[in-house]
Amino acid sequence: MDRIYIFDTTLRDGEQSPGASMTIQQKYELALQLAKLKADVIETGFPISSPHQFEACKYISQHVNGIAIAALARSVIKDIDAAYMSIKDAEHPRIHTFIATSPIHMKYKLQKEPDEVIEMAVDAVKYARNKTGEVEFSPEDGTRSDLDFLCRIVEKVIDAGANIINIPDTVGYAIPEEFGAFINKIMNRVPNIDKSIVSVHCHNDLGLAVANSIAAVQNGARQVEVTLNGIGERAGNAALEEFVMTLNVRKDTLPFETNIDTTQIYNSSRLLSNIIGFPIPRNKPIIGDNAFSHESGIHQDGVIKRRETYEIMTPESVGRDSSQLVLGRHSGIHGFSKRLSELGLTLNEEEIKKSYEKFLELADRKKEVFDDDLYVLVNDQIRRQTATYVLEYFNIQSGNLSVPTATIKLRSADTVYEEAAVGDGPVDAIFNAVDRVTGTRTKLIEYNVQAVTPGRKALGEVSIIIQVNGKRFVGRGASTDILEASAKAYINAINRYKALVPKNGKE
Ligand code: KIV
Ligand code: ZN
């Protein structure tokens, strides 16, 4: 079996999905889970792009072990310096430098001649190799680049010291057979290609990112760049869970193996979804609610008689437990904290104690506490502690014949603010009152409410997306009262904006 290295870029390309920005603490939590999942490399960010990105890469490099840590840099000195400074403390640091090589990118974006691009790439790789033993080079928009030019630049950067050559399908334009042949030609035409590992990085604009990645490994690629749940720029990147499980399920025809602990897939995927607030679509392969449920009578009958009639993999193999019910009000704090850590929720002692108190309150109201309740409960708890604004109190007056009016009290550090506002409905009135306190002007892009778990006593979770100064922020809030959940979600989105955009507005 040939080993395929998994390079996870959830924290970099994934975070580029509109609305998926994460705080440093959230990136760190996810990085710990990616180490548990046994990804080979994680790309933690693009350090030159903002102080926040830099600090996140640095924090993860200093605190997450057992996994290689990469940071992205354009092929310019200041980017490489920032990338290096952010990852130098990692056990296995890697600088990932890129420059565009397609005619359209070179002419219009870079406004450089091809020879100048080669020179910049070579200089960047040499400079980076003087700093770290591992340097990855990506010719951006690789699949729309001229093959001869691509082979020329690849040969030169390998000579300059690049040990990993990553071919990106930046705009998700490739189709599998053609992409496989493209990789094959690079493998055969570049004379020193054996001195590097060939990697691919596929975007999903045509829904072909995983298929293209599979075609690439069939033609010699040995590293594949992926993200959890397939998040990433535009339509996203190749989904880790789909790529890895395709190799696992189709070993008969794909003689490749990864180091991924597939039983950690489901938890990793849910942790991400909870952190960024993007729900997992029900029909999503491997991780969606419906991925292992059989609706038609014929299918149910078949599965009861023999599971393999309609199941090509078991839910257990990806860490999905058929009995999701975990805890009740008699569960002790040890069982509670063990379950949290199994779910990838990393809390300190104080946070566990506080979350446990909330858990007991919830278990009293709602006999059955599911894993999904735990994610929401813990997120709610942690959010309160790191939040700029915390909801202390709200009151709503609303009816079909009156003007909806909201009064709210928010706390920020030691100061309590109180405001009232009217709105088109009770939710609008709450949002207007919050705006008065926080002084933020937002545009509401999306508002969703859903029950976290089954039953009439379920927690309701509101997830929203707001836009502030052209940038989107997700917020989530949970409560058995959906107006309270709405207030919490809106405040959470504003807190994210405050946390991710420093006062000088430079994020
Ligand atoms: O899609 C892309 O080309 C990238 C590169 C930076 C690898 O994300
Ligand atoms: Zn990308």
XYZ file of C-alpha atoms and ligand atoms in Angstrom:
516
model
C 0.000 0.000 0.000
C 1.269 3.481 -0.832
C 0.997 6.013 1.969
C -0.960 9.197 1.239
C -0.191 12.176 3.454
C -3.189 14.196 4.601
C -2.603 17.942 4.689
C -5.572 19.571 6.378
C -6.210 23.213 5.522
C -9.473 23.702 7.453
C -7.804 26.393 9.536
C -6.537 28.304 6.482
C -8.447 27.701 3.227
C -11.427 26.463 5.272
C -11.458 29.622 7.303
C -11.632 31.589 4.038
C -15.282 30.465 3.645
C -17.354 33.606 4.155
C -18.510 33.676 7.777
C -16.163 30.908 8.977
C -13.679 33.090 10.850
C -12.519 31.520 14.100
C -11.051 32.931 17.262
C -7.594 31.784 18.365
C -9.130 29.566 21.053
C -11.445 27.951 18.495
C -8.602 27.332 16.044
C -6.584 25.799 18.842
C -9.450 23.467 19.835
C -9.832 22.342 16.274
C -6.085 21.874 15.861
C -6.068 19.555 18.891
C -8.881 17.547 17.329
C -7.047 17.373 13.980
C -4.048 15.961 15.840
C -6.359 13.353 17.397
C -7.690 12.565 13.929
C -4.049 12.002 12.948
C -3.820 14.343 9.995
C -0.164 14.551 8.929
C 0.016 18.331 8.475
C -2.259 21.218 9.418
C -2.113 24.581 7.733
C -2.895 27.030 10.495
C -3.280 30.292 8.599
C -1.826 33.056 6.461
C 0.239 34.961 9.070
C 1.059 38.099 7.050
C -2.630 38.803 6.437
C -3.377 40.024 9.971
C -2.056 40.050 13.544
C -4.900 37.710 14.467
C -3.812 35.137 11.854
C -0.221 35.436 13.016
C -1.103 34.915 16.685
C -3.319 31.918 15.906
C -0.503 30.185 13.980
C 1.945 30.986 16.749
C -0.302 29.745 19.538
C -1.041 26.468 17.766
C 2.648 25.935 16.954
C 3.545 26.365 20.606
C 0.763 24.203 22.030
C -0.101 21.413 19.595
C 2.290 18.491 19.250
C 2.589 15.356 17.183
C 1.637 16.948 13.874
C 3.446 19.075 11.256
C 2.370 22.715 11.221
C 2.336 24.807 8.076
C 1.760 28.500 7.465
C 1.060 30.154 4.128
C 3.164 32.872 2.484
C 3.199 34.551 -0.918
C 6.571 34.346 -2.636
C 7.822 37.525 -0.985
C 10.259 38.006 1.872
C 7.927 39.742 4.325
C 5.333 36.948 4.011
C 7.952 34.251 4.511
C 9.388 36.059 7.531
C 5.927 36.281 9.096
C 5.174 32.634 8.318
C 8.474 31.532 9.805
C 8.128 33.635 12.964
C 4.655 32.188 13.544
C 5.620 28.501 13.244
C 9.248 28.399 14.312
C 8.346 26.857 17.688
C 6.432 23.935 16.167
C 7.813 20.398 16.396
C 7.653 20.117 12.595
C 7.366 23.552 10.988
C 6.631 23.899 7.274
C 6.548 27.064 5.172
C 4.063 26.907 2.309
C 4.835 29.497 -0.327
C 2.897 30.149 -3.530
C 2.804 32.276 -6.653
C 0.374 32.235 -9.549
C 1.559 30.595 -12.786
C -1.422 30.727 -15.159
C -1.267 33.257 -18.037
C -4.385 35.063 -16.789
C -3.088 35.401 -13.206
C 0.429 36.411 -14.255
C -0.796 39.016 -16.729
C -3.704 40.613 -14.849
C -3.131 39.876 -11.178
C 0.634 39.851 -10.795
C 1.452 41.922 -13.896
C 4.687 39.999 -14.240
C 6.436 38.193 -17.066
C 6.778 34.390 -16.701
C 10.543 34.614 -16.173
C 10.060 37.120 -13.356
C 7.597 34.719 -11.727
C 10.144 31.899 -11.883
C 12.760 34.139 -10.317
C 10.438 35.162 -7.473
C 9.464 31.534 -6.803
C 13.068 30.333 -6.736
C 14.180 33.196 -4.465
C 11.265 32.570 -2.120
C 11.932 28.844 -1.847
C 15.654 29.380 -1.222
C 14.889 31.994 1.414
C 12.350 29.739 3.106
C 14.642 26.698 3.015
C 17.244 28.681 4.914
C 14.696 28.960 7.691
C 12.990 25.554 7.790
C 13.793 22.051 6.619
C 10.371 21.658 4.999
C 9.193 23.980 2.257
C 6.102 23.444 0.151
C 5.651 25.330 -3.116
C 2.325 25.866 -4.915
C 1.983 27.246 -8.448
C -1.399 28.897 -7.932
C -4.009 28.243 -10.638
C -1.813 25.293 -11.623
C -4.450 23.551 -13.719
C -4.892 26.587 -15.997
C -1.145 27.035 -16.382
C 0.823 26.099 -19.468
C 2.210 22.606 -18.809
C 5.708 23.330 -20.151
C 5.975 26.474 -18.054
C 4.644 24.635 -15.015
C 7.213 21.851 -15.417
C 9.977 24.441 -15.791
C 9.079 26.310 -12.592
C 8.582 23.058 -10.656
C 12.025 21.791 -11.680
C 13.625 25.080 -10.648
C 11.944 25.270 -7.219
C 12.900 21.669 -6.462
C 16.499 22.603 -7.257
C 16.060 25.570 -4.929
C 15.033 23.234 -2.095
C 11.238 22.703 -2.217
C 10.474 19.285 -0.797
C 6.738 19.322 -1.503
C 5.222 20.450 -4.800
C 1.518 21.159 -4.502
C -0.537 21.478 -7.695
C -3.675 23.494 -6.952
C -6.847 23.403 -9.003
C -7.493 26.865 -7.608
C -10.720 27.577 -9.473
C -12.117 24.018 -9.442
C -11.897 23.792 -13.236
C -10.337 20.354 -13.724
C -12.150 17.119 -14.458
C -10.814 13.816 -13.103
C -9.373 12.080 -16.161
C -7.727 15.235 -17.410
C -6.354 16.130 -13.965
C -4.966 12.602 -13.506
C -3.203 12.898 -16.873
C -1.905 16.368 -15.930
C -0.308 15.013 -12.739
C 1.061 12.073 -14.684
C 2.766 14.413 -17.152
C 4.338 16.436 -14.334
C 5.611 13.190 -12.770
C 7.155 12.133 -16.078
C 8.451 15.411 -17.458
C 10.108 17.032 -14.447
C 13.529 15.373 -14.219
C 14.075 15.943 -10.474
C 10.479 15.250 -9.375
C 11.645 12.241 -7.313
C 13.282 14.702 -4.909
C 9.894 15.985 -3.800
C 6.469 14.763 -2.761
C 3.758 15.753 -5.208
C 0.621 17.104 -3.598
C -2.750 18.303 -4.918
C -5.193 20.913 -3.676
C -8.581 20.749 -5.377
C -11.483 23.170 -5.163
C -15.056 22.030 -5.518
C -16.632 24.522 -7.918
C -17.882 21.691 -10.145
C -18.357 19.222 -7.278
C -15.282 17.285 -8.470
C -12.689 18.084 -5.795
C -12.626 14.603 -4.249
C -12.816 12.831 -7.630
C -9.919 14.958 -8.897
C -7.876 14.211 -5.771
C -8.450 10.478 -6.261
C -7.387 10.736 -9.921
C -4.231 12.538 -8.767
C -3.158 9.837 -6.312
C -3.754 7.225 -9.007
C -1.176 9.126 -11.020
C 1.534 9.634 -8.425
C 0.431 12.368 -5.991
C 1.232 11.356 -2.421
C -0.093 14.305 -0.430
C -3.680 15.527 -0.668
C -4.934 18.828 0.731
C -8.386 18.669 2.258
C -10.703 20.364 4.730
C -13.218 18.995 7.207
C -16.760 19.104 5.807
C -15.228 20.394 2.549
C -15.296 24.037 3.677
C -13.102 26.570 1.874
C -13.076 29.407 -0.647
C -16.324 29.584 -2.661
C -17.662 26.019 -3.060
C -14.928 24.709 -0.783
C -12.086 22.194 -0.944
C -11.951 18.415 -1.187
C -13.680 17.033 1.920
C -11.320 15.108 4.200
C -13.988 12.620 5.228
C -15.004 11.819 1.647
C -11.459 11.448 0.347
C -10.274 9.290 3.253
C -13.343 7.050 3.267
C -13.170 6.555 -0.500
C -9.665 5.160 -0.051
C -10.831 3.043 2.877
C -13.926 1.624 1.271
C -12.371 1.032 -2.161
C -9.077 -0.555 -1.079
C -9.773 -3.209 -3.719
C -9.023 -0.755 -6.496
C -7.233 2.068 -4.646
C -4.159 0.551 -2.965
C -3.424 3.549 -0.756
C -3.533 4.182 2.950
C -3.612 7.230 5.187
C -2.782 7.583 8.848
C -6.231 9.020 9.661
C -8.076 7.529 12.614
C -11.421 7.294 10.833
C -13.306 6.829 14.115
C -12.499 10.492 14.854
C -14.120 11.754 11.650
C -17.631 12.334 12.949
C -16.546 14.171 16.098
C -14.103 16.331 14.143
C -16.745 17.260 11.664
C -19.329 18.144 14.316
C -16.804 20.108 16.321
C -16.066 22.237 13.265
C -19.742 22.699 12.481
C -20.383 23.838 16.036
C -17.442 26.197 16.101
C -18.187 27.999 12.852
C -21.952 27.651 13.040
C -22.433 26.016 9.638
C -24.945 23.187 9.978
C -24.052 19.923 8.220
C -26.549 19.271 5.384
C -28.591 16.140 6.117
C -27.603 14.405 2.901
C -23.866 15.136 3.172
C -21.808 11.953 2.548
C -20.316 10.269 5.638
C -21.326 12.949 8.166
C -24.892 14.048 7.287
C -27.824 12.875 9.415
C -29.177 10.787 6.560
C -25.891 9.209 5.472
C -26.660 5.959 7.290
C -30.447 6.015 7.587
C -32.578 3.846 5.375
C -36.028 5.101 4.496
C -37.522 2.725 1.970
C -39.071 -0.495 3.221
C -37.058 -2.592 0.785
C -33.801 -1.059 2.009
C -34.754 -1.432 5.691
C -35.644 -5.069 5.122
C -32.316 -5.670 3.358
C -30.256 -3.992 6.088
C -32.028 -5.979 8.815
C -31.262 -9.214 6.973
C -27.701 -8.246 6.179
C -26.229 -4.809 6.728
C -23.964 -4.893 3.660
C -26.969 -5.084 1.315
C -27.239 -1.299 1.445
C -24.258 -0.135 3.545
C -20.769 0.128 2.081
C -19.218 1.186 5.399
C -20.363 1.051 8.998
C -21.357 4.166 10.952
C -18.957 2.981 13.675
C -16.022 3.114 11.240
C -16.408 6.911 11.064
C -17.135 7.278 14.766
C -20.920 7.468 14.577
C -22.503 5.802 17.499
C -26.017 4.516 16.838
C -26.989 5.183 20.461
C -26.432 8.906 20.768
C -28.055 9.250 24.199
C -25.199 9.751 26.604
C -25.966 11.407 29.881
C -28.788 12.068 32.287
C -29.212 13.980 35.521
C -27.577 11.198 37.531
C -24.368 11.366 35.530
C -21.350 12.483 37.547
C -18.871 15.174 36.628
C -16.243 12.590 35.606
C -18.516 10.900 33.087
C -19.555 14.320 31.850
C -15.985 15.544 31.406
C -14.904 12.260 29.754
C -17.694 12.601 27.207
C -16.712 16.201 26.485
C -13.150 15.221 25.751
C -14.342 12.335 23.524
C -16.298 14.931 21.571
C -13.167 17.062 21.138
C -14.373 19.755 23.533
C -11.243 20.914 25.335
C -12.088 22.688 28.588
C -10.108 23.639 31.663
C -11.250 22.573 35.149
C -13.148 25.761 35.853
C -14.965 25.584 32.521
C -15.885 21.944 33.127
C -17.373 22.834 36.513
C -19.439 25.673 35.059
C -20.588 23.589 32.111
C -21.520 20.753 34.455
C -23.792 23.060 36.445
C -25.507 24.087 33.199
C -25.724 20.443 32.196
C -27.526 19.558 35.446
C -30.003 22.389 34.859
C -30.609 21.118 31.351
C -30.916 17.492 32.456
C -33.579 18.567 34.939
C -35.627 20.259 32.232
C -35.013 17.686 29.570
C -34.590 14.068 30.630
C -32.507 12.998 27.662
C -29.269 14.866 26.984
C -27.709 14.140 23.588
C -24.224 14.827 22.248
C -25.574 17.727 20.212
C -26.982 19.308 23.386
C -23.503 19.080 24.898
C -21.876 20.902 21.989
C -24.416 23.694 22.264
C -24.235 23.884 26.023
C -20.456 24.047 26.134
C -20.260 26.549 23.304
C -22.769 28.724 25.105
C -20.745 28.495 28.298
C -17.402 29.287 26.690
C -18.863 32.088 24.614
C -20.112 33.812 27.759
C -16.656 33.796 29.288
C -14.798 35.201 26.306
C -17.556 37.511 25.184
C -17.321 41.283 24.970
C -21.057 41.573 25.660
C -23.154 39.170 27.715
C -26.942 39.150 27.847
C -28.135 39.817 31.397
C -31.836 40.367 30.838
C -34.410 40.949 28.130
C -38.095 41.719 27.989
C -40.358 41.724 24.979
C -43.745 43.241 24.412
C -45.337 41.971 21.285
C -48.702 41.071 19.851
C -50.602 41.299 16.599
C -52.003 44.746 17.518
C -49.028 46.361 19.252
C -45.636 47.667 18.162
C -43.008 45.085 19.182
C -40.722 46.598 21.809
C -37.621 45.078 23.377
C -35.771 46.115 26.508
C -32.353 44.563 27.061
C -29.592 44.697 29.581
C -26.061 43.760 28.430
C -22.918 43.531 30.500
C -19.461 44.340 29.177
C -16.709 43.841 31.767
C -18.057 45.674 34.825
C -20.452 47.978 33.038
C -24.123 47.236 32.527
C -25.983 48.865 29.633
C -29.718 49.077 29.256
C -31.584 50.043 26.089
C -35.010 49.734 24.516
C -36.050 49.725 20.861
C -38.984 48.937 18.630
C -38.876 46.780 15.515
C -40.868 45.113 12.768
C -41.191 42.055 14.981
C -39.847 40.927 18.367
C -36.582 39.638 16.911
C -35.993 42.873 15.002
C -36.752 44.862 18.171
C -34.146 42.842 20.122
C -31.526 43.320 17.404
C -32.212 47.078 17.303
C -31.837 47.336 21.071
C -28.525 45.452 20.929
C -27.307 47.779 18.147
C -28.024 50.754 20.383
C -25.807 49.335 23.108
C -22.951 48.113 20.944
C -23.006 50.974 18.448
C -22.679 48.501 15.585
C -24.397 48.867 12.226
C -25.081 45.442 10.785
C -26.928 43.905 7.890
C -28.725 40.644 8.654
C -27.830 38.147 5.931
C -29.321 34.960 7.309
C -31.490 33.891 10.229
C -32.256 30.235 11.001
C -33.848 28.491 13.904
C -33.816 24.771 14.510
C -34.374 22.245 17.279
C -31.050 20.827 18.459
C -32.461 17.410 19.318
C -35.879 15.731 18.959
C -38.857 16.344 21.281
C -40.948 19.325 22.392
C -38.561 20.179 25.206
C -35.614 20.429 22.853
C -33.241 23.369 22.946
C -33.855 25.747 20.058
C -30.742 26.999 18.344
C -30.692 30.201 16.346
C -27.867 30.701 13.878
C -27.436 33.979 12.068
C -25.024 35.657 9.687
C -24.500 39.391 9.904
C -22.446 41.640 7.692
C -20.384 44.470 9.147
C -18.215 46.640 6.888
C -18.488 44.054 4.100
C -17.355 41.129 6.256
C -19.592 38.314 7.460
C -19.841 36.924 10.971
C -21.757 33.920 12.195
C -23.496 33.891 15.559
C -25.307 31.159 17.440
C -27.409 31.048 20.552
C -29.419 28.333 22.241
C -32.263 28.365 24.701
C -35.596 26.700 25.243
C -36.976 30.193 24.398
C -36.267 31.121 20.782
C -36.369 34.876 21.421
C -33.650 34.461 24.015
C -31.763 32.223 21.564
C -32.113 34.984 18.929
C -30.735 37.633 21.302
C -27.808 35.375 22.225
C -27.059 34.559 18.579
C -27.021 38.222 17.596
C -24.811 39.194 20.537
C -22.523 36.252 19.734
C -22.114 37.468 16.133
C -21.304 40.977 17.354
C -18.818 39.565 19.860
C -17.116 37.655 17.056
C -16.905 40.820 15.028
C -15.398 42.641 18.020
C -12.949 39.776 18.677
C -11.860 39.282 15.071
C -11.671 42.896 13.963
C -9.306 44.839 16.173
C -10.127 48.481 16.850
C -7.852 49.687 14.055
C -10.102 47.672 11.710
C -7.156 45.860 10.098
C -8.311 42.193 10.165
O -6.449 27.330 -4.080
C -5.252 27.661 -4.064
O -4.597 27.817 -5.090
C -4.645 27.863 -2.762
C -3.147 27.967 -2.767
C -2.659 29.013 -1.836
C -2.559 26.626 -2.483
O -5.305 27.848 -1.752
Zn -7.263 26.883 -2.130
